[in-house]
Amino acid sequence: MDYEVIVVGGGPVGMMLAAELALAKVKVCVFERLKDTTPYSRALTLHPRSLELFDLRGLKSKLMSIGKPLPTGHFAALDTRLDFSVLDSSSNYTLYISQHDTEKVLEEWAQSVGVEIRRETEVVSVRQDAQGVEVTAVDLNGKAVLSAAYVVGADGAGSLVRKQAGIPFEGTDATLTAMLGDVVLAYPPETNGLSRFTEHGLVMIVPVTDRLHRVVMIDPLRTGVPKEEPVTLEELSSGMERILGSDLGICEPFWLSRYGNATRQAKRYRERRIFLAGDAAHIHFPAGGQGLNVGLQEAMNLGWKLAAELKGRAPAWLLDSYHTERFPVNTALLRNTQAQTLLMGFDFSPRMMGLRSMLSDLLRIPEANKELAAQIAAFDVRYAPDEEALPHALNGRRFTELKLRLDNDTVRNAYELFHSGCFVLLHLASDDRLNDVVPWEEYGHIQVVRASIAGNRNEAEWDDVHTALIRPDGHIAWAVPRSEPQPLEAVKRGIARWCGSHHI
Ligand SMILES: Cc1cc2nc3c(=O)[nH]c(=O)nc-3n(C[C@H](O)[C@H](O)[C@H](O)COP(=O)(O)OP(=O)(O)OC[C@H]3O[C@@H](n4cnc5c(N)ncnc54)[C@H](O)[C@@H]3O)c2cc1C
């Protein structure tokens, strides 16, 4: 085998996944057809859960030094903004950062942890058998055939990998298109951002650089234009005149693009030795800025599982749990983006204005606002609790930030323990017999942390926890309650079930 894993596509999701694999000492290569990261940024946001994931890997401060935190987001461009600041995290905002910059940070990280990146290399065929996967790629030197134990298609919406693996992409074609322009505005809005929904259509404007603004527009006179047809400055200008009463002196387009609301999801995220992640696995109207974010979250879910399989420590069910866990998350994502599209894309009549203003009023109710903010933030994601573990409210949930007082009396933010991509076994009951339960020296991929909780927002949730196993992607595999009569036996069983039973 040339590699343990070949990742096809070096967009944000492919780079994130490859870095996660390399962190776990997997020999991984990214094949990317572009010479360099595209300067045209589709995404402009990193939402709270993605920021937490970057925090887990020690990358958040780098991104923060580039982007700009904003405490709010939007749902269907309703007037009442979603308030992320009430969420239980120090990443309780959206980071306003271009996809270009996010990709650069990810690529640098991937390189620094040992990922081989082959740019200007286009994959043209992918074939698998029981032993491995053969990838044919064309680069500046011609055609080459390379092999790997696994291949991940992170090759975007038109995914060749998905097609060649024969995975159906089920859903609906586009029924509308919208436009965007990264442009100069001679008379930019006075406020930082602007969002206007009228009987003539929708316009949203945000600054993207010191010089450029992004104009996003749904113009009912133009929603039938196919996405392949280039956008003209004139189209944006006339739409802005109708919707805003002025085109704000729009000029000097840096990037104009048309995109649609095709909504599809791969029927399976895995076909034997081939996996899909990111836009290769799901597409939707970019409402609320979620696509890149969920793709990064998928990469985190898949990376450690694939590494465990390759290192011979994965339980039989682990690899399939990638699909089982992520498919329903993305089904909910598609529902949420379709709901937003209905609310902002098809109907600009007074009755829609009425519906939108009613929903906007409802979003003033803190609980309603928080519910939708948590959805967009991806804080509502809870994986199905492990049925064989002792029941506990934390099982399957995202691991929220905790301050820990370690045995040596230092206080640390628990997220710092995840920089190396290990499992963390958090032992909160000071039981010396923990050492006798498992031969820890054989478990290089588990970091055993004996600590007490030194404070956090959800401290009460941890009051009754004896020991918890936290997965490398920051979800809680299981927590053993202190009330359990034989907690160490439960810990031992839990380790065996999740981290490689052959050792115990
Ligand atoms: C207008 C718009 C605005 C958006 N705004 C947001 C936002 O604010 N927030 C958000 O989270 N998401 C947003 N998105 C969605 C986001 O851009 C995508 O979800 C994200 O880019 C998906 O990342 P990916 O790595 O899966 O795929 P891609 O970014 O599409 O990357 C795929 C990569 O694979 C490469 N590739 C493809 N085929 C091959 C091949 N055969 N061989 C080698 N390489 C190949 C491509 O060159 C590309 O680099 C937006 C999308 C649009 C259209």
PDB file of N, CA, C and O in Angstrom, residues 270 309 314-320:
ATOM      1  N   ARG A 270     -20.649   5.458   3.947  1.00  0.00           N
ATOM      2  CA  ARG A 270     -19.567   4.486   3.801  1.00  0.00           C
ATOM      3  C   ARG A 270     -19.982   3.419   2.803  1.00  0.00           C
ATOM      4  O   ARG A 270     -21.117   2.933   2.842  1.00  0.00           O
ATOM      5  N   GLU A 309      -9.238   2.006  13.521  1.00  0.00           N
ATOM      6  CA  GLU A 309      -9.350   0.795  12.698  1.00  0.00           C
ATOM      7  C   GLU A 309      -7.979   0.418  12.121  1.00  0.00           C
ATOM      8  O   GLU A 309      -7.559  -0.737  12.175  1.00  0.00           O
ATOM      9  N   ALA A 314      -9.889  -0.751  16.894  1.00  0.00           N
ATOM     10  CA  ALA A 314     -11.292  -0.332  16.788  1.00  0.00           C
ATOM     11  C   ALA A 314     -12.218  -1.514  17.048  1.00  0.00           C
ATOM     12  O   ALA A 314     -12.013  -2.590  16.505  1.00  0.00           O
ATOM     13  N   PRO A 315     -13.225  -1.321  17.883  1.00  0.00           N
ATOM     14  CA  PRO A 315     -14.243  -2.362  17.991  1.00  0.00           C
ATOM     15  C   PRO A 315     -14.976  -2.507  16.650  1.00  0.00           C
ATOM     16  O   PRO A 315     -14.975  -1.578  15.831  1.00  0.00           O
ATOM     17  N   ALA A 316     -15.598  -3.651  16.445  1.00  0.00           N
ATOM     18  CA  ALA A 316     -16.170  -3.963  15.131  1.00  0.00           C
ATOM     19  C   ALA A 316     -17.202  -2.938  14.675  1.00  0.00           C
ATOM     20  O   ALA A 316     -17.366  -2.700  13.479  1.00  0.00           O
ATOM     21  N   TRP A 317     -17.889  -2.322  15.617  1.00  0.00           N
ATOM     22  CA  TRP A 317     -18.997  -1.425  15.253  1.00  0.00           C
ATOM     23  C   TRP A 317     -18.539   0.009  14.965  1.00  0.00           C
ATOM     24  O   TRP A 317     -19.306   0.829  14.493  1.00  0.00           O
ATOM     25  N   LEU A 318     -17.265   0.307  15.247  1.00  0.00           N
ATOM     26  CA  LEU A 318     -16.868   1.726  15.281  1.00  0.00           C
ATOM     27  C   LEU A 318     -16.968   2.424  13.918  1.00  0.00           C
ATOM     28  O   LEU A 318     -17.518   3.522  13.804  1.00  0.00           O
ATOM     29  N   LEU A 319     -16.443   1.791  12.874  1.00  0.00           N
ATOM     30  CA  LEU A 319     -16.410   2.493  11.579  1.00  0.00           C
ATOM     31  C   LEU A 319     -17.811   2.805  11.059  1.00  0.00           C
ATOM     32  O   LEU A 319     -18.060   3.872  10.499  1.00  0.00           O
ATOM     33  N   ASP A 320     -18.721   1.867  11.264  1.00  0.00           N
ATOM     34  CA  ASP A 320     -20.089   2.119  10.786  1.00  0.00           C
ATOM     35  C   ASP A 320     -20.789   3.208  11.592  1.00  0.00           C
ATOM     36  O   ASP A 320     -21.777   3.789  11.140  1.00  0.00           O
TER      37      ASP A 320
END
